[in-house]
Amino acid sequence: MEIIKKIEQEHMRLDVPSFKAGDTVKVHLRIIEGEKERIQVFQGAVLRVRRGTTDSTFTVRKVSEGIGVERVFPMHSPYIERVEVVSEGKVRRSRIYYLRGLRGKAARIKSKQIWE
Amino acid sequence: MPKTLGLLGKKVGMTRIFSDDGSVCPVTVIAAGPCPIMQIKSVDKEGYSALQVAFEEVPERKVNRPERGHQAKAGKGFFRHTVECRIDNAGEYEVGQELTVDMFKIGDTVKVSGTSKGKGFQGVMKRWNFGGQRASHGAEKVHRSPGSVGNATFPGRIWKNKKMPGHMGARNVTLPSVEVIDVRPEENIIVVKGQIPGPNNGLVMIRKKN
């Protein structure tokens, strides 16, 4: 089993910042269109982080023109250029699926207070 | 019996990695070789041309006496498994020569054989993908049964090879075309794409495609 861990570690990225459910993140995605490559940004709230090695993923939800959009990103995918943590949210659970049922002002997440 | 030269190995387990184009690729890790050649069989002596390769070194006391005497001739120690590969050019190899994962390279297509996981005595729905019977509308105790198995007076018997319940799994399975993703000679590791037959720690044989 040690060799499997070693192979997985070689495919994992060390530059992914730590974030958890409730945080707002900007995911910079590399989009390849034919020959050209450009960066697309997907900003939203993290619904959940699925922990693991190479198979860890996270789900980001945003509301685009009144329509809720969710995307699941593999944490260590080479398609992700970088992940930027915009703000940390104050939530009580690690899977904030209840956000799907809320809209407008109710769907806001309180930001975490950091005491100096 | 394998017709091409093969390497014995042990399935370590599966994981997923990212391939060069960034897509996710499921892989199986196999600890293969080194496999010393124990015996060379020739047309003159045995009537056919073959190589006998061994795998997984064990202490001498783990090998029974007749096998011990046979394996001592190669002088490479004692091994749990010995398997014959029928190849025509067996004379080109030497006894004691070690086969390693070096014989494969990244991008090769190989054959992988192993014994599939045993499933025990299974019904037709699991074994042959039958549809079973109705869940309701008066169906009683027959939900997973095969239904009719033949006709009446003609033929008056059940056809041969009729798909029936029975023992499933635990048979030799060969995958004809498996892609090699990674080869690590220093660790005796070969990584192939997708799944291979058998449980983790099961014995498998990897062969070049002819």
PDB file of N, CA, C and O in Angstrom, chain A residues 1 3-4 6-8 10-11 54-55 74 76-79, chain B residues 12-18 21-23 29 184 187 189 191:
ATOM      1  N   MET A   1       0.828  -1.209   0.000  1.00  0.00           N
ATOM      2  CA  MET A   1       0.000   0.000   0.000  1.00  0.00           C
ATOM      3  C   MET A   1       0.865   1.264   0.000  1.00  0.00           C
ATOM      4  O   MET A   1       0.440   2.306  -0.467  1.00  0.00           O
ATOM      5  N   ILE A   3       3.357   1.984  -1.776  1.00  0.00           N
ATOM      6  CA  ILE A   3       3.684   2.441  -3.135  1.00  0.00           C
ATOM      7  C   ILE A   3       2.516   3.230  -3.720  1.00  0.00           C
ATOM      8  O   ILE A   3       2.706   4.200  -4.446  1.00  0.00           O
ATOM      9  N   ILE A   4       1.280   2.839  -3.354  1.00  0.00           N
ATOM     10  CA  ILE A   4       0.122   3.570  -3.856  1.00  0.00           C
ATOM     11  C   ILE A   4       0.116   4.982  -3.291  1.00  0.00           C
ATOM     12  O   ILE A   4      -0.111   5.968  -4.000  1.00  0.00           O
ATOM     13  N   LYS A   6       2.663   6.643  -2.435  1.00  0.00           N
ATOM     14  CA  LYS A   6       3.754   7.373  -3.070  1.00  0.00           C
ATOM     15  C   LYS A   6       3.325   7.879  -4.457  1.00  0.00           C
ATOM     16  O   LYS A   6       3.582   9.024  -4.818  1.00  0.00           O
ATOM     17  N   ILE A   7       2.654   7.013  -5.217  1.00  0.00           N
ATOM     18  CA  ILE A   7       2.200   7.403  -6.552  1.00  0.00           C
ATOM     19  C   ILE A   7       1.177   8.529  -6.451  1.00  0.00           C
ATOM     20  O   ILE A   7       1.215   9.497  -7.212  1.00  0.00           O
ATOM     21  N   GLU A   8       0.274   8.408  -5.463  1.00  0.00           N
ATOM     22  CA  GLU A   8      -0.740   9.455  -5.296  1.00  0.00           C
ATOM     23  C   GLU A   8      -0.089  10.779  -4.945  1.00  0.00           C
ATOM     24  O   GLU A   8      -0.474  11.837  -5.440  1.00  0.00           O
ATOM     25  N   GLU A  10       2.743  11.904  -5.746  1.00  0.00           N
ATOM     26  CA  GLU A  10       3.378  12.524  -6.904  1.00  0.00           C
ATOM     27  C   GLU A  10       2.374  13.290  -7.755  1.00  0.00           C
ATOM     28  O   GLU A  10       2.729  14.204  -8.467  1.00  0.00           O
ATOM     29  N   HIS A  11       1.098  12.877  -7.695  1.00  0.00           N
ATOM     30  CA  HIS A  11       0.084  13.528  -8.516  1.00  0.00           C
ATOM     31  C   HIS A  11      -0.695  14.589  -7.759  1.00  0.00           C
ATOM     32  O   HIS A  11      -1.629  15.163  -8.298  1.00  0.00           O
ATOM     33  N   THR A  54      -5.694  11.798  -4.224  1.00  0.00           N
ATOM     34  CA  THR A  54      -5.876  12.365  -5.555  1.00  0.00           C
ATOM     35  C   THR A  54      -7.344  12.526  -5.907  1.00  0.00           C
ATOM     36  O   THR A  54      -7.683  13.250  -6.830  1.00  0.00           O
ATOM     37  N   ASP A  55      -8.224  11.851  -5.159  1.00  0.00           N
ATOM     38  CA  ASP A  55      -9.643  11.912  -5.518  1.00  0.00           C
ATOM     39  C   ASP A  55     -10.410  12.926  -4.687  1.00  0.00           C
ATOM     40  O   ASP A  55     -11.632  12.889  -4.668  1.00  0.00           O
ATOM     41  N   PRO A  74     -12.067  18.627  -9.077  1.00  0.00           N
ATOM     42  CA  PRO A  74     -11.053  17.792  -8.434  1.00  0.00           C
ATOM     43  C   PRO A  74      -9.989  18.715  -7.835  1.00  0.00           C
ATOM     44  O   PRO A  74      -9.493  19.614  -8.525  1.00  0.00           O
ATOM     45  N   HIS A  76      -6.923  18.393  -7.056  1.00  0.00           N
ATOM     46  CA  HIS A  76      -5.544  18.368  -7.549  1.00  0.00           C
ATOM     47  C   HIS A  76      -5.465  18.400  -9.070  1.00  0.00           C
ATOM     48  O   HIS A  76      -4.452  18.051  -9.655  1.00  0.00           O
ATOM     49  N   SER A  77      -6.560  18.802  -9.719  1.00  0.00           N
ATOM     50  CA  SER A  77      -6.598  18.785 -11.178  1.00  0.00           C
ATOM     51  C   SER A  77      -5.631  19.803 -11.780  1.00  0.00           C
ATOM     52  O   SER A  77      -5.539  20.939 -11.310  1.00  0.00           O
ATOM     53  N   PRO A  78      -4.908  19.418 -12.826  1.00  0.00           N
ATOM     54  CA  PRO A  78      -4.033  20.381 -13.502  1.00  0.00           C
ATOM     55  C   PRO A  78      -4.819  21.477 -14.232  1.00  0.00           C
ATOM     56  O   PRO A  78      -4.247  22.491 -14.602  1.00  0.00           O
ATOM     57  N   TYR A  79      -6.121  21.256 -14.433  1.00  0.00           N
ATOM     58  CA  TYR A  79      -6.941  22.282 -15.089  1.00  0.00           C
ATOM     59  C   TYR A  79      -7.146  23.497 -14.196  1.00  0.00           C
ATOM     60  O   TYR A  79      -7.493  24.568 -14.669  1.00  0.00           O
TER      61      TYR A  79
ATOM     62  N   VAL B  12      -1.434  -4.800  -6.317  1.00  0.00           N
ATOM     63  CA  VAL B  12      -1.276  -4.051  -5.068  1.00  0.00           C
ATOM     64  C   VAL B  12      -2.567  -3.332  -4.735  1.00  0.00           C
ATOM     65  O   VAL B  12      -3.042  -3.346  -3.605  1.00  0.00           O
ATOM     66  N   GLY B  13      -3.183  -2.699  -5.730  1.00  0.00           N
ATOM     67  CA  GLY B  13      -4.421  -1.982  -5.479  1.00  0.00           C
ATOM     68  C   GLY B  13      -4.657  -0.959  -6.564  1.00  0.00           C
ATOM     69  O   GLY B  13      -3.871  -0.838  -7.499  1.00  0.00           O
ATOM     70  N   MET B  14      -5.758  -0.247  -6.413  1.00  0.00           N
ATOM     71  CA  MET B  14      -6.115   0.753  -7.424  1.00  0.00           C
ATOM     72  C   MET B  14      -6.081   2.151  -6.839  1.00  0.00           C
ATOM     73  O   MET B  14      -6.202   2.344  -5.636  1.00  0.00           O
ATOM     74  N   THR B  15      -5.917   3.113  -7.724  1.00  0.00           N
ATOM     75  CA  THR B  15      -6.012   4.512  -7.330  1.00  0.00           C
ATOM     76  C   THR B  15      -6.376   5.304  -8.579  1.00  0.00           C
ATOM     77  O   THR B  15      -6.664   4.718  -9.619  1.00  0.00           O
ATOM     78  N   ARG B  16      -6.392   6.615  -8.464  1.00  0.00           N
ATOM     79  CA  ARG B  16      -6.609   7.416  -9.662  1.00  0.00           C
ATOM     80  C   ARG B  16      -5.572   8.512  -9.731  1.00  0.00           C
ATOM     81  O   ARG B  16      -5.174   9.073  -8.718  1.00  0.00           O
ATOM     82  N   ILE B  17      -5.108   8.752 -10.938  1.00  0.00           N
ATOM     83  CA  ILE B  17      -4.086   9.769 -11.137  1.00  0.00           C
ATOM     84  C   ILE B  17      -4.534  10.692 -12.264  1.00  0.00           C
ATOM     85  O   ILE B  17      -5.517  10.410 -12.953  1.00  0.00           O
ATOM     86  N   PHE B  18      -3.809  11.785 -12.446  1.00  0.00           N
ATOM     87  CA  PHE B  18      -4.108  12.695 -13.544  1.00  0.00           C
ATOM     88  C   PHE B  18      -3.162  12.383 -14.698  1.00  0.00           C
ATOM     89  O   PHE B  18      -1.952  12.309 -14.506  1.00  0.00           O
ATOM     90  N   ASP B  21      -2.817  15.018 -20.134  1.00  0.00           N
ATOM     91  CA  ASP B  21      -3.732  16.050 -20.624  1.00  0.00           C
ATOM     92  C   ASP B  21      -4.647  16.566 -19.516  1.00  0.00           C
ATOM     93  O   ASP B  21      -5.560  17.350 -19.780  1.00  0.00           O
ATOM     94  N   GLY B  22      -4.431  16.137 -18.280  1.00  0.00           N
ATOM     95  CA  GLY B  22      -5.185  16.690 -17.165  1.00  0.00           C
ATOM     96  C   GLY B  22      -6.417  15.907 -16.786  1.00  0.00           C
ATOM     97  O   GLY B  22      -7.035  16.203 -15.777  1.00  0.00           O
ATOM     98  N   SER B  23      -6.792  14.893 -17.589  1.00  0.00           N
ATOM     99  CA  SER B  23      -7.998  14.139 -17.255  1.00  0.00           C
ATOM    100  C   SER B  23      -7.669  13.069 -16.206  1.00  0.00           C
ATOM    101  O   SER B  23      -6.534  12.634 -16.078  1.00  0.00           O
ATOM    102  N   VAL B  29      -2.077  -0.675  -9.661  1.00  0.00           N
ATOM    103  CA  VAL B  29      -0.649  -0.794  -9.392  1.00  0.00           C
ATOM    104  C   VAL B  29      -0.328  -2.277  -9.199  1.00  0.00           C
ATOM    105  O   VAL B  29      -1.008  -2.978  -8.448  1.00  0.00           O
ATOM    106  N   ARG B 184       8.255   1.414 -13.160  1.00  0.00           N
ATOM    107  CA  ARG B 184       9.295   1.838 -12.219  1.00  0.00           C
ATOM    108  C   ARG B 184      10.216   0.660 -11.933  1.00  0.00           C
ATOM    109  O   ARG B 184       9.964  -0.119 -11.010  1.00  0.00           O
ATOM    110  N   GLU B 187      11.647  -0.020  -8.332  1.00  0.00           N
ATOM    111  CA  GLU B 187      10.734  -0.527  -7.292  1.00  0.00           C
ATOM    112  C   GLU B 187       9.988  -1.776  -7.740  1.00  0.00           C
ATOM    113  O   GLU B 187       9.138  -2.271  -7.010  1.00  0.00           O
ATOM    114  N   ILE B 189       7.689  -2.005 -10.050  1.00  0.00           N
ATOM    115  CA  ILE B 189       6.283  -1.624 -10.083  1.00  0.00           C
ATOM    116  C   ILE B 189       5.883  -1.314 -11.517  1.00  0.00           C
ATOM    117  O   ILE B 189       6.638  -0.690 -12.265  1.00  0.00           O
ATOM    118  N   VAL B 191       2.350   0.154 -13.580  1.00  0.00           N
ATOM    119  CA  VAL B 191       1.026   0.752 -13.385  1.00  0.00           C
ATOM    120  C   VAL B 191       0.272   0.645 -14.701  1.00  0.00           C
ATOM    121  O   VAL B 191       0.777   1.072 -15.741  1.00  0.00           O
TER     122      VAL B 191
END
